[in-house]
Structures are given as C-alpha cells and as structure tokens.
Coordinates of C-alpha atoms in Angstrom, one line a residue:
X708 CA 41.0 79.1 94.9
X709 CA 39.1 76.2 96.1
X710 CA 37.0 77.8 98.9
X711 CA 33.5 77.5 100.2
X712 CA 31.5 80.3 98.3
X713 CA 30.0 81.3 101.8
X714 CA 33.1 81.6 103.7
X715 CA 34.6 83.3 100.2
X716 CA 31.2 85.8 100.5
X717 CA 32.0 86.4 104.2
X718 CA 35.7 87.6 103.4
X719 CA 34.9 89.6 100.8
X720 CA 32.1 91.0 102.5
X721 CA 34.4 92.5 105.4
X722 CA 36.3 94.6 102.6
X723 CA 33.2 96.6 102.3
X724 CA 33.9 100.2 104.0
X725 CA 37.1 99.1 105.7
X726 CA 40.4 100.0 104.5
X727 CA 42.8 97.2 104.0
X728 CA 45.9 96.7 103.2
X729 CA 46.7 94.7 99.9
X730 CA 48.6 91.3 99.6
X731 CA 50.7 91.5 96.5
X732 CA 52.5 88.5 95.1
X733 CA 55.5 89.7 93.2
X734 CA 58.5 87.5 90.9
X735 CA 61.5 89.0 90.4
X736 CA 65.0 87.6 88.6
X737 CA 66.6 86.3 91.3
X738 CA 70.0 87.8 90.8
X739 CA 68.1 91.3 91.8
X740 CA 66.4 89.5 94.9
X741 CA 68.8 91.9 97.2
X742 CA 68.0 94.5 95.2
X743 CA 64.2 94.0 95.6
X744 CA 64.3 93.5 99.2
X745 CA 66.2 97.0 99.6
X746 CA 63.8 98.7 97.6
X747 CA 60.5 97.1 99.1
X748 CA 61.9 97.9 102.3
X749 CA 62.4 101.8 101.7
X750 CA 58.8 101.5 100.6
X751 CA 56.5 103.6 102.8
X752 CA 53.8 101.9 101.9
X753 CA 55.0 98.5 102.5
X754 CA 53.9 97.5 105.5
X755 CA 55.9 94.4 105.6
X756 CA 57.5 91.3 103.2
X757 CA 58.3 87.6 103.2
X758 CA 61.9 86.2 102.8
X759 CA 62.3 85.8 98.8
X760 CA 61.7 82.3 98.4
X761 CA 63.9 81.1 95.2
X762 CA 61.1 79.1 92.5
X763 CA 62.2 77.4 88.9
X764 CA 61.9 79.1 86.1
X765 CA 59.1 81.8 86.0
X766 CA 57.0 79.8 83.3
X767 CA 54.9 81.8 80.3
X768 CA 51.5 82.0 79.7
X769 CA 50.7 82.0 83.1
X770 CA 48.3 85.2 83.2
X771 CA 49.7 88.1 84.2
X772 CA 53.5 88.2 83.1
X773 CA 53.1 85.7 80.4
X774 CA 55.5 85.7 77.8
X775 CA 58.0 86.9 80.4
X776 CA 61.2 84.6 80.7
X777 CA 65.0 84.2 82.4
X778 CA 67.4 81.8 82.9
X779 CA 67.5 80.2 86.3
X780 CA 65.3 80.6 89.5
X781 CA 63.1 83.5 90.2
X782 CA 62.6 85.3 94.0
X783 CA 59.1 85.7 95.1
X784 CA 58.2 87.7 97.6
X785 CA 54.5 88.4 99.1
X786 CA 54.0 91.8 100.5
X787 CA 51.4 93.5 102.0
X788 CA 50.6 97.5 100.7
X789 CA 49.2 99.6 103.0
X790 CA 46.3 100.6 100.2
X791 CA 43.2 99.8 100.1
X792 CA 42.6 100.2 96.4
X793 CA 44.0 96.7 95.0
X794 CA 45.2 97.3 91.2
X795 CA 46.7 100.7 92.4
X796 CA 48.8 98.9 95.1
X797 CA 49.7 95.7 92.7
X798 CA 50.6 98.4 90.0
X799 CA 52.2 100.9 92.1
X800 CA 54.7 98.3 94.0
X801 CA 56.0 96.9 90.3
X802 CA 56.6 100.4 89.1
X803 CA 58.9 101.2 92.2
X804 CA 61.0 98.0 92.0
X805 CA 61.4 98.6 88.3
X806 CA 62.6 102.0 88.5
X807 CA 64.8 101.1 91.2
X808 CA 66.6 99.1 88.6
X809 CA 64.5 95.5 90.0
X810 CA 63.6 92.9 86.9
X811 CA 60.1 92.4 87.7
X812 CA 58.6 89.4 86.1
X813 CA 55.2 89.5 87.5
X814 CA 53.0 91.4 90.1
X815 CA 50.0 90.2 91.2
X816 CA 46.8 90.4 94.2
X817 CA 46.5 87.7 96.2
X818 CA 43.8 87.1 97.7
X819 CA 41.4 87.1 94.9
X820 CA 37.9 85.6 95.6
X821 CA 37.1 82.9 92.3
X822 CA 34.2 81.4 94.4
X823 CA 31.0 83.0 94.9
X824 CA 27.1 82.3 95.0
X825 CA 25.0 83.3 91.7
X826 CA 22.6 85.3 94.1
X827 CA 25.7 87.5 95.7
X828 CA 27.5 88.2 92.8
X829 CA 24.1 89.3 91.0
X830 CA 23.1 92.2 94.1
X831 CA 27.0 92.9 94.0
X832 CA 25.7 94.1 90.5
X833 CA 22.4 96.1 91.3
X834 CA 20.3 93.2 91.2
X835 CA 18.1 91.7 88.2
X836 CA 15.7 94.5 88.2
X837 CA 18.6 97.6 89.1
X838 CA 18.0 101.2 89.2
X839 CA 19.8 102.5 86.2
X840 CA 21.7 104.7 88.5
X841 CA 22.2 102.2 91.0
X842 CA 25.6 100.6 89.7
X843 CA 28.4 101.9 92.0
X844 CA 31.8 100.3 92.3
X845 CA 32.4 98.7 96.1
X846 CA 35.6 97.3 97.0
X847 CA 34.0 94.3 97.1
X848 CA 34.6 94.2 93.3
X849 CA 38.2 94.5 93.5
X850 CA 38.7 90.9 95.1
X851 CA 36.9 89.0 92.7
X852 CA 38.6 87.0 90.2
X853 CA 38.9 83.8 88.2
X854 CA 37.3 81.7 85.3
X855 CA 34.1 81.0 87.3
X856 CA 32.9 85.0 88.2
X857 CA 34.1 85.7 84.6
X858 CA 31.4 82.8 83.7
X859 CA 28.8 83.8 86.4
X860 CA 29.1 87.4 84.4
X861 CA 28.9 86.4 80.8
X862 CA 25.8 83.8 82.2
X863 CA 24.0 87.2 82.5
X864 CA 24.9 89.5 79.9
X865 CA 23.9 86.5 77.4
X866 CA 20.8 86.6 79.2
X867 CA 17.9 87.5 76.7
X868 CA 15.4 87.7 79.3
X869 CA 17.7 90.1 81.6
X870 CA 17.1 93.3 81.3
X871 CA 19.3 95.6 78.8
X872 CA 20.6 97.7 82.1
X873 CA 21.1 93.7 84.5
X874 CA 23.4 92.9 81.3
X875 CA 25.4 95.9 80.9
X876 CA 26.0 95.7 85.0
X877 CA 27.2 92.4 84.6
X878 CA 29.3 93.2 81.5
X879 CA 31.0 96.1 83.1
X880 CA 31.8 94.8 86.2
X881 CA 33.5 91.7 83.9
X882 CA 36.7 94.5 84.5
X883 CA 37.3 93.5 87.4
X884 CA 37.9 89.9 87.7
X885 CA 39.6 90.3 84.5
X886 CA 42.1 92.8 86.2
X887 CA 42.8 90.5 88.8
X888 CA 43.4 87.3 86.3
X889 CA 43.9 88.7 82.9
X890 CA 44.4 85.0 81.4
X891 CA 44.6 84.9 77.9
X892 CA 41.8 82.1 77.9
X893 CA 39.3 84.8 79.6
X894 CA 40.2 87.4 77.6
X895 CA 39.4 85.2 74.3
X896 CA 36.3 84.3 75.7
X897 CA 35.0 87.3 76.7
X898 CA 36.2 89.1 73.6
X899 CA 34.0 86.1 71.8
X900 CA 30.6 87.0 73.5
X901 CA 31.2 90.5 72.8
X902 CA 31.9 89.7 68.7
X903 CA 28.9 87.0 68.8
X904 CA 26.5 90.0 70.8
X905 CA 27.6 92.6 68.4
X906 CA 26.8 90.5 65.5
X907 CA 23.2 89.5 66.8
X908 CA 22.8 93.4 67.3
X909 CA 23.9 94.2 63.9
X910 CA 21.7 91.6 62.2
X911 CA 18.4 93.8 63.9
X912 CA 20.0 97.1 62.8
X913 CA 22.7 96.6 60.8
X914 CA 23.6 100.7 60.4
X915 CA 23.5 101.1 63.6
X916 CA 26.8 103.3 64.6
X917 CA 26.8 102.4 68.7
X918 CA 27.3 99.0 70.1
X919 CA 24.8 97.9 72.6
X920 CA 26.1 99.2 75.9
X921 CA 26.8 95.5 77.1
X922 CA 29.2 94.8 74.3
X923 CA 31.1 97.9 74.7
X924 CA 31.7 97.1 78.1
X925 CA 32.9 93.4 77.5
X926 CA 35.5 95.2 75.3
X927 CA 36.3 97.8 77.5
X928 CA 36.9 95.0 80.2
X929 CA 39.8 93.2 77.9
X930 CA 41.1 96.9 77.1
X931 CA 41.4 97.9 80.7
X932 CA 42.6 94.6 81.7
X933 CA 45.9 93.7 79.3
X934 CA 46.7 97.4 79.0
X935 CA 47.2 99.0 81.6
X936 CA 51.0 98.4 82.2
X937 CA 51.9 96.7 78.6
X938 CA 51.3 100.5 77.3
X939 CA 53.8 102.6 79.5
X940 CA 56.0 100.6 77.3
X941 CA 59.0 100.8 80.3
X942 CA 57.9 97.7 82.0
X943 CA 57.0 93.9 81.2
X944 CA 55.7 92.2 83.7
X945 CA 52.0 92.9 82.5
X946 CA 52.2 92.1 78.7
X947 CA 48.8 91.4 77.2
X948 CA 48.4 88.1 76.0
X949 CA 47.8 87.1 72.9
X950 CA 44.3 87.1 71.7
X951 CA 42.3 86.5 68.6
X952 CA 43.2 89.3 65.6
X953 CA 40.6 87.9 63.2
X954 CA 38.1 88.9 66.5
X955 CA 39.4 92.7 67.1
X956 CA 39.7 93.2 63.4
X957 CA 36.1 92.1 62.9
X958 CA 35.1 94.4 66.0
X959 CA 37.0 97.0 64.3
X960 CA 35.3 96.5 61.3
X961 CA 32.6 97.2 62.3
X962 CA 30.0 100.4 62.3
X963 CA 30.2 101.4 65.8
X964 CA 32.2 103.9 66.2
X965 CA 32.4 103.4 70.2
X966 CA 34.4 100.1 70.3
X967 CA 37.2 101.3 67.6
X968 CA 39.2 103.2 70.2
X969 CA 39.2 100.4 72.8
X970 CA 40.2 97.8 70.2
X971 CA 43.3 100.2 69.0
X972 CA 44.3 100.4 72.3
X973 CA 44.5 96.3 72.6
X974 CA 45.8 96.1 69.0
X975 CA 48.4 98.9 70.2
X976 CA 49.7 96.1 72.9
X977 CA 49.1 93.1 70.9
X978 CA 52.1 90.4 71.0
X979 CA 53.2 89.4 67.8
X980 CA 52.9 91.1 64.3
X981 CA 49.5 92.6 62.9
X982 CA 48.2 90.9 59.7
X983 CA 47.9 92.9 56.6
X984 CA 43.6 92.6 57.1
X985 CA 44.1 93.7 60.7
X986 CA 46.6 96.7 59.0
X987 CA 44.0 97.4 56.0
X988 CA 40.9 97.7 59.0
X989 CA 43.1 100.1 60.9
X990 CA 43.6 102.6 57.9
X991 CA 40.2 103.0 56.8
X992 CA 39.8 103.2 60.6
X993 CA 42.0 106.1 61.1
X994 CA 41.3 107.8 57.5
X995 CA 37.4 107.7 58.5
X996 CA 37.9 109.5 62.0
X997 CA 40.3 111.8 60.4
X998 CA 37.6 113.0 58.2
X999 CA 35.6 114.4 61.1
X1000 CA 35.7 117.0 63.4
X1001 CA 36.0 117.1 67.4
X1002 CA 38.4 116.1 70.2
X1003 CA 37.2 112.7 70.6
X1004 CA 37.8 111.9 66.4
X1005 CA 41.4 113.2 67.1
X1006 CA 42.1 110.7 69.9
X1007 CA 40.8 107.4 68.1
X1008 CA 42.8 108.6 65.0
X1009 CA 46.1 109.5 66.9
X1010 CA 45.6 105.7 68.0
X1011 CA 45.0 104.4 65.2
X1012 CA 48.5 106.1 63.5
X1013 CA 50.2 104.5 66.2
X1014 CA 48.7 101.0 65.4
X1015 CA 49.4 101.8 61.7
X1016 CA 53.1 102.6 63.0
X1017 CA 53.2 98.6 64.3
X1018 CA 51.9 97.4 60.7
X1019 CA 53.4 95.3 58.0
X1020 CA 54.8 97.9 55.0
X1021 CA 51.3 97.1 52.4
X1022 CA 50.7 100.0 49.9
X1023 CA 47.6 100.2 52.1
X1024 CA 49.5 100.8 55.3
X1025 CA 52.0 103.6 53.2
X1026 CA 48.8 105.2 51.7
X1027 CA 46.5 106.2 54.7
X1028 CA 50.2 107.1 56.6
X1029 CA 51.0 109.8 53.6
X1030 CA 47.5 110.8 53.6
X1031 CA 47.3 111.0 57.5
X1032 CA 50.5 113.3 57.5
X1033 CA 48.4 116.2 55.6
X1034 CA 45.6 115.9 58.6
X1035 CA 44.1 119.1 60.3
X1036 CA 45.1 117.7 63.4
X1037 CA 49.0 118.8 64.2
X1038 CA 49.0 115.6 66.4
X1039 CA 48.0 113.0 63.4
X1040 CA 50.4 114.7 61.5
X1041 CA 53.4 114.2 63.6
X1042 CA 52.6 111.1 64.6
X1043 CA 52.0 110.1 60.7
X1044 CA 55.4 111.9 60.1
X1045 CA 56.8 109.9 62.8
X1046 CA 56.3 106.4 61.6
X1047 CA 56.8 107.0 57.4
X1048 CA 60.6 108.7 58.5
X1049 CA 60.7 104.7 60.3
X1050 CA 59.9 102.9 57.5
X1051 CA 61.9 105.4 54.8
X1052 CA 64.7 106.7 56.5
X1053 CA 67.0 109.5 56.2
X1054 CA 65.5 110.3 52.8
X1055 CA 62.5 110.6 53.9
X1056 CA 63.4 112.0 57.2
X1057 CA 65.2 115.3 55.1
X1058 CA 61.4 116.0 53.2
X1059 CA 59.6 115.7 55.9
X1060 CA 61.7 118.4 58.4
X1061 CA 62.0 120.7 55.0
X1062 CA 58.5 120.4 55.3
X1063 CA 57.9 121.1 59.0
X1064 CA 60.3 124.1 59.0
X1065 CA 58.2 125.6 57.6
X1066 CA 55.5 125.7 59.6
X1067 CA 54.9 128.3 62.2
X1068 CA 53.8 125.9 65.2
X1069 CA 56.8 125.3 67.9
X1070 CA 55.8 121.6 68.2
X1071 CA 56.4 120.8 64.4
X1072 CA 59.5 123.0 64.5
X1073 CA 61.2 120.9 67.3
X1074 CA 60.2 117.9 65.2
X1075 CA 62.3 119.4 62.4
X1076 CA 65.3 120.0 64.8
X1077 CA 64.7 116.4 66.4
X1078 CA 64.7 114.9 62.9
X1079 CA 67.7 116.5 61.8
X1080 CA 70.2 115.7 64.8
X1081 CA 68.7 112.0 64.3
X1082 CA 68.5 111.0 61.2
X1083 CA 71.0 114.2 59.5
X1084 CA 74.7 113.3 58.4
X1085 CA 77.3 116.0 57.9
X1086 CA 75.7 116.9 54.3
X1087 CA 73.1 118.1 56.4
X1088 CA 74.9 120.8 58.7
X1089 CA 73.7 123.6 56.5
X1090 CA 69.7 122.8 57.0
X1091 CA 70.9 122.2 60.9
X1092 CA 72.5 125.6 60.9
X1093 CA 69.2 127.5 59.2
X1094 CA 67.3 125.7 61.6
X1095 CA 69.3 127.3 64.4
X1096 CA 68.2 130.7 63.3
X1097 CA 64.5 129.6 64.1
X1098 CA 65.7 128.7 67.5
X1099 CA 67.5 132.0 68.3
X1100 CA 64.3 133.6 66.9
X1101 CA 62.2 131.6 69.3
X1102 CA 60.8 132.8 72.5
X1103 CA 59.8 129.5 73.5
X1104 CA 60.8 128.8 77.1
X1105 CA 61.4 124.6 78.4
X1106 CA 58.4 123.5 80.7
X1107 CA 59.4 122.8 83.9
X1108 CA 58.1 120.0 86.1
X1109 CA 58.5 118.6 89.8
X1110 CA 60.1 115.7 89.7
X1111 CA 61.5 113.5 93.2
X1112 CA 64.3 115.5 93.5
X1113 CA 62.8 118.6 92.8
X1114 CA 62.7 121.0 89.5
X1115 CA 63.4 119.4 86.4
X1116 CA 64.5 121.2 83.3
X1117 CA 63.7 119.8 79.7
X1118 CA 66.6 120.3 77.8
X1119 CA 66.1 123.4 75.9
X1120 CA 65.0 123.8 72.4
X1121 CA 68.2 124.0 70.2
X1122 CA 70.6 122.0 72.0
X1123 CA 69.9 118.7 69.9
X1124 CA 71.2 120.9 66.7
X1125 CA 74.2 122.5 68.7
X1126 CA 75.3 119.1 69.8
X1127 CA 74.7 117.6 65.9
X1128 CA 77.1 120.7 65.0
X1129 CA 79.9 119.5 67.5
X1130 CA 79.5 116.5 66.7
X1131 CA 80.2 117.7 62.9
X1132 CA 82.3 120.4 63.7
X1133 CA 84.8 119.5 61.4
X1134 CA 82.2 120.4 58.1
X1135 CA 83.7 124.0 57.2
X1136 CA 80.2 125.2 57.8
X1137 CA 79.7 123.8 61.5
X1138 CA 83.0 125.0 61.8
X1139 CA 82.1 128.6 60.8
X1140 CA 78.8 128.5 63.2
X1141 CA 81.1 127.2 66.2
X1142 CA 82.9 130.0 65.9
X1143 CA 80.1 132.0 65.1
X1144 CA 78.3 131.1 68.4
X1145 CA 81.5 131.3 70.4
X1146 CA 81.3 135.2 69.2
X1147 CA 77.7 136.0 70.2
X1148 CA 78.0 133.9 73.3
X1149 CA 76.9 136.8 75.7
X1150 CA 74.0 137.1 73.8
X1151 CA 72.5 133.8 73.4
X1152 CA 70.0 132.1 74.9
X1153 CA 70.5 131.5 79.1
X1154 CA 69.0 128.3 78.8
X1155 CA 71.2 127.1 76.0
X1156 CA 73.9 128.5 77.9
X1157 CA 73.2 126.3 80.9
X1158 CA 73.3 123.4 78.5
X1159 CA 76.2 123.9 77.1
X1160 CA 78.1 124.3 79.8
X1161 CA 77.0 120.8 81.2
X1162 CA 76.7 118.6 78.2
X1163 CA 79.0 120.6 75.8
X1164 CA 82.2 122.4 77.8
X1165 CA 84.0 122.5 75.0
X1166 CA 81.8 124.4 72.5
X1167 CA 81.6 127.5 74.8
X1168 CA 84.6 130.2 74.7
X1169 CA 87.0 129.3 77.1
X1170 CA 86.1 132.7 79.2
X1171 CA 82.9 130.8 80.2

C-alpha cells in the first residue's frame, strides 16, 4: 500500500484499545460463489459482504494461496468479521466456507499497514533501550505488513550496536507482518538472516546448544507464518511457500536444540519433495532427541517421525524409522510403525500388528485392529478373529465429545474388525465367528451393538 507513513501511523494508531471489526479479502472457485455467499451470510460473525466480483484466474505465487489453481474465473468477496483479533477472523472465516463444502483459494486481511516511520515502528517494539519485560503484543501489531516493516525489522536485529533484548523485540515481532504477507520472498529472506546470525553466533561459541534469542525468533516467525493452516492438512488456501531446504537443513543441522522443532514443523509443510541431506539431517535429528528423556524431547522427535514419514526411501531414512519404532515413547513408536507399514506394505503391516498385539497399552492394540481391517486380506481373518477376543476382553469405553450437533460417539473399538469379518464372511472362519457372534449377541458389547445395527444390519440376528 502506497500511503503516507503518517496517515498509515494515525490508522493504525486508532486500533489501539478499540475493538474493530476485520476486513477479510477472500477468493473462492467461482462455481461455489452461491455457495459462499450462503454460508457467509449464516455467519454470525459476518457483519456484512460485497457482491462476488468474478476475477481471471487466481494466479500462484502470490503470497498467501500460492500454488493454488482452477480453471476459469474466481469470486472474490470482501467481508468484514466482527473480531477484533485479525489472523483469528481471516483464519476462522476460511475454515467455515471450507467446511461448508466452499473451494477457498485464498483468505486474507486487508487493510494491512506496509508504511510506517523507523521511530514508530521501533517504540511499537519497546524502544532501543526496552525494559526486558516491557514487550507486550498491541493490536497495533496485527495491521502491519509488507516487504518494507519486514526490512525496518531485520534493519534492527542485524544491528550490532542494538542491544541483545532491542534485537530480539524486533525479531519477534517479525511474526506479524509475516502473518499478514507470508510471501515466499520474505520468508527466504528472513530465514537468511537467521542462518547468517546463527552462523556468526556459532563461530564465538561454536558448542553452544541454544540459538541466540533473536535467531530463534526469526525462525519462529517463518514457522508461525506458513504453518498455521498448511498443517490441518484439510484446507489449501494457506500452503507454505516454498523456501530454501539447503537453509532449514543447515539450521537443523545445527547444535541448538531450540530451532530443530520449529524447522520440523516448516519442513513438515514444505512443497515439494525433501532431499536425501534434508532426510539424513532429520534422522540423526529424531534419533538424538529420542535418546533423551522429558516431554519436550518426545514432541521434537514425534515431529521429526512425521518429517521422516515425507522422506525419500534412503537406507538412512529406513534405519532411524526401524530404530525409532523400538522408542520408550509409545507415540514415536506408532508413529514410526505408521510410516514403515507406508513404505512396506501388507508384509510389513502383518509384523508390525503381531507385534503390537501383544502389547498391553489400548492405543497400540487399536493400532493392531486398525492395521488389520486396512492392510489384512482374507488369509488374515484368523489374526482378525484372535484380535477380537482382546476387544471383548476390553473395558475400554469410546470418548465422547460435543460436537455442533451435539454428542458425538467415536465408533467403538472392534467394529473396524467386525466389519473386515463381513466383509470376508465367506472365509469358513469369519463364517464360523458370524455365527459365533450372532449366538452371544445378548452378551456383547452395547456399544458394538449400537454399531452394528447402524453400519452392519445384516450381521446382527434377525431378532435385533
């Protein structure tokens, strides 16, 4: 936006303590334009909308929604959210539309402020000489976008002469313009200054296992901006760009432990296949925090399974994923489990729920079952029928949770097997436990019960 940086300071200035509504720009396939009007109009908190206005082709690699395509024209609509807190209403709006069915090809604030004075943006920040418990987030923050606030803020955290707590101000509050115009060109760059800052940190201290706090804000700034839709994995019209590997694998390289978990979670969301560097940095990545202890070791290793899940099939990659399915940590396991039954198949699949049937945890039990009704075929009805006993065994009751409509009711442990049995039921043996369960039915499970008499009429006695 080409505005005068005083008039620019003024509006943003009028966000502080007031609670506005958002602007929200958002593109949708134009085909669903009715569709989108219908739903933004049932919207409580959508105050009001413009006509869709029909545009050419939603073009990529324009920011937010890049990569993101269809034939034809697009509808755009601007709408104004009555919430004050920007990236929840810009978020928020696109996840309605899309789960009202709406192709959403991009969401995104308007209004964003890209013009402001070097002396406002720098007390917006706590000043040169702040307090180091000064730094509070104003919604000032969330209107500021654009290549030249993003340069205003790397200005100061390259700043030798600033002081270490002015640089990591100015780092962290890089976020926000980044939220608001997550281009792929300022996400490289800011990505750069945080490899080049970490390497003249490392060159001092080269053991040190921390990142100096500026740098691990400049990466938690490209993490929180390109991830925070692009990882719910249901929608696309936030997909993170695509930025430099060779940069997050040297970042993840690296000794300090603190930046590996936010450079999984990019790598996690990454466009484009992984490199078999990128894939070897990620296993001695995961193996390393699997050697240690504590909550916080679990979490970066769980990430860095699924990253490994993403990577080409090296000996490398097939190593620390066999290795990592023997963790202490039930989660690693699984999720270890998870991605070698991918790459191997049903073979694999059948050694890995032998395996897991074993165990006495619930959650690598239901694994087992999971892995059988996927991946089984009908030589496999008489492990699916020993695994059954487990289930009638079992005490285990579904969570329940509130959904729109109310109560909802995970289906029950067991009924994936039941319905692998139907669906084999001419195998003598799933024949024999049909009939079986038919005889028992008074006794079995109520939840299964229920199940059954939804999803599978047919396998109940006909008295039911």
């Amino acid at each position: 936006m080409d505005r005068d940086a005083e008039w620019c300071e003024e509006l943003v200035a009028s966000l502080l303590g007031k609670h506005l509504p958002s602007r929200v720009k958002i593109a949708v396939a134009a085909a669903d334009a009715a569709l989108a009007a219908a739903a933004l109009d049932a919207d409580e908190e959508v105050l009001r909308r413009s006509e869709a206005r029909l545009e050419a082709r939603f073009e990529a690699g324009s920011g937010i929604g890049s990569g993101v395509g269809v034939e034809g024209q697009v509808a755009v609509f601007h709408v104004e959210v009555d919430h004050h807190h920007r990236p929840t209403a810009v978020v928020r709006t696109g996840l309605r539309l899309v789960r009202a069915g709406v192709q959403v090809l991009l969401v995104r604030p308007l209004d964003v402020v890209e013009t402001v004075s070097d002396t406002w943006l720098q007390q917006l920040i706590g000043g040169p000489d702040p307090d180091p418990y000064s730094f509070t987030v104003c919604p000032a923050m969330f209107a500021i976008g654009g290549p030249r606030v993003v340069q205003q803020l790397l200005a100061v955290v390259t700043d030798r002469t600033a002081s270490l707590r002015f640089r990591a101000n100015a780092a962290h509050a890089c976020f926000f313009p980044l939220q608001n115009t997550p281009d792929e060109a300022l996400c490289r760059q800011v990505l750069q200054v945080a490899l080049d800052q970490l390497r003249e940190a490392l060159q001092a201290s080269p053991s040190r296992t921390r990142a100096p706090e500026h740098v691990a804000y400049l990466v938690r700034a490209v993490e929180g901006a390109v991830t925070p839709v692009a990882r719910w994995h249901d929608v696309q019209f936030w997909p993170a760009p695509p930025l430099d590997q060779q940069v997050l694998t040297e970042l993840l390289a690296s000794l300090c432990r603190d930046l590996h978990w936010p450079v999984l979670q990019i790598l996690r969301v990454l466009p484009g296949p992984l490199t078999s560097d990128t894939a070897a940095v990620v296993a001695e990545v995961a193996l390393s925090h699997d050697a240690k202890q504590g909550e916080s070791a679990t979490i970066v290793t769980d990430e860095a399974v699924e990253v490994l899940g993403r990577c080409p099939s090296t000996a490398v990659v097939q190593q620390a994923l066999e290795q990592l399915s023997r963790s202490a940590s039930l989660v690693v396991r699984l999720g270890a489990m998870h991605h070698l039954v991918q790459r191997g198949g049903p073979a694999v699949a059948r050694d890995v729920w032998a395996q897991l049937l074993l165990e006495r945890s619930l959650p690598a039990r239901r694994y087992a079952t999971n892995l059988i009704a996927r991946h089984g075929s009908a030589q496999d009805v008489p492990a699916a029928v020993d695994a059954l006993k487990l289930v009638w065994k079992s005490k285990h009751v579904p969570a329940r949770e509130n959904g729109r409509s109310g109560p909802l009711l995970e289906p029950p442990w067991g009924s994936e097997l039941l319905d692998f049995l139907w669906r084999h039921r001419q195998h003598p043996v799933a024949a024999a436990e049909v009939e079986r369960l038919r005889r028992r039915w008074p006794s079995a499970r109520p939840e299964l019960t229920a199940w059954v008499a939804e999803h599978l009429p047919d396998l109940a006695p006909a008295s039911t």
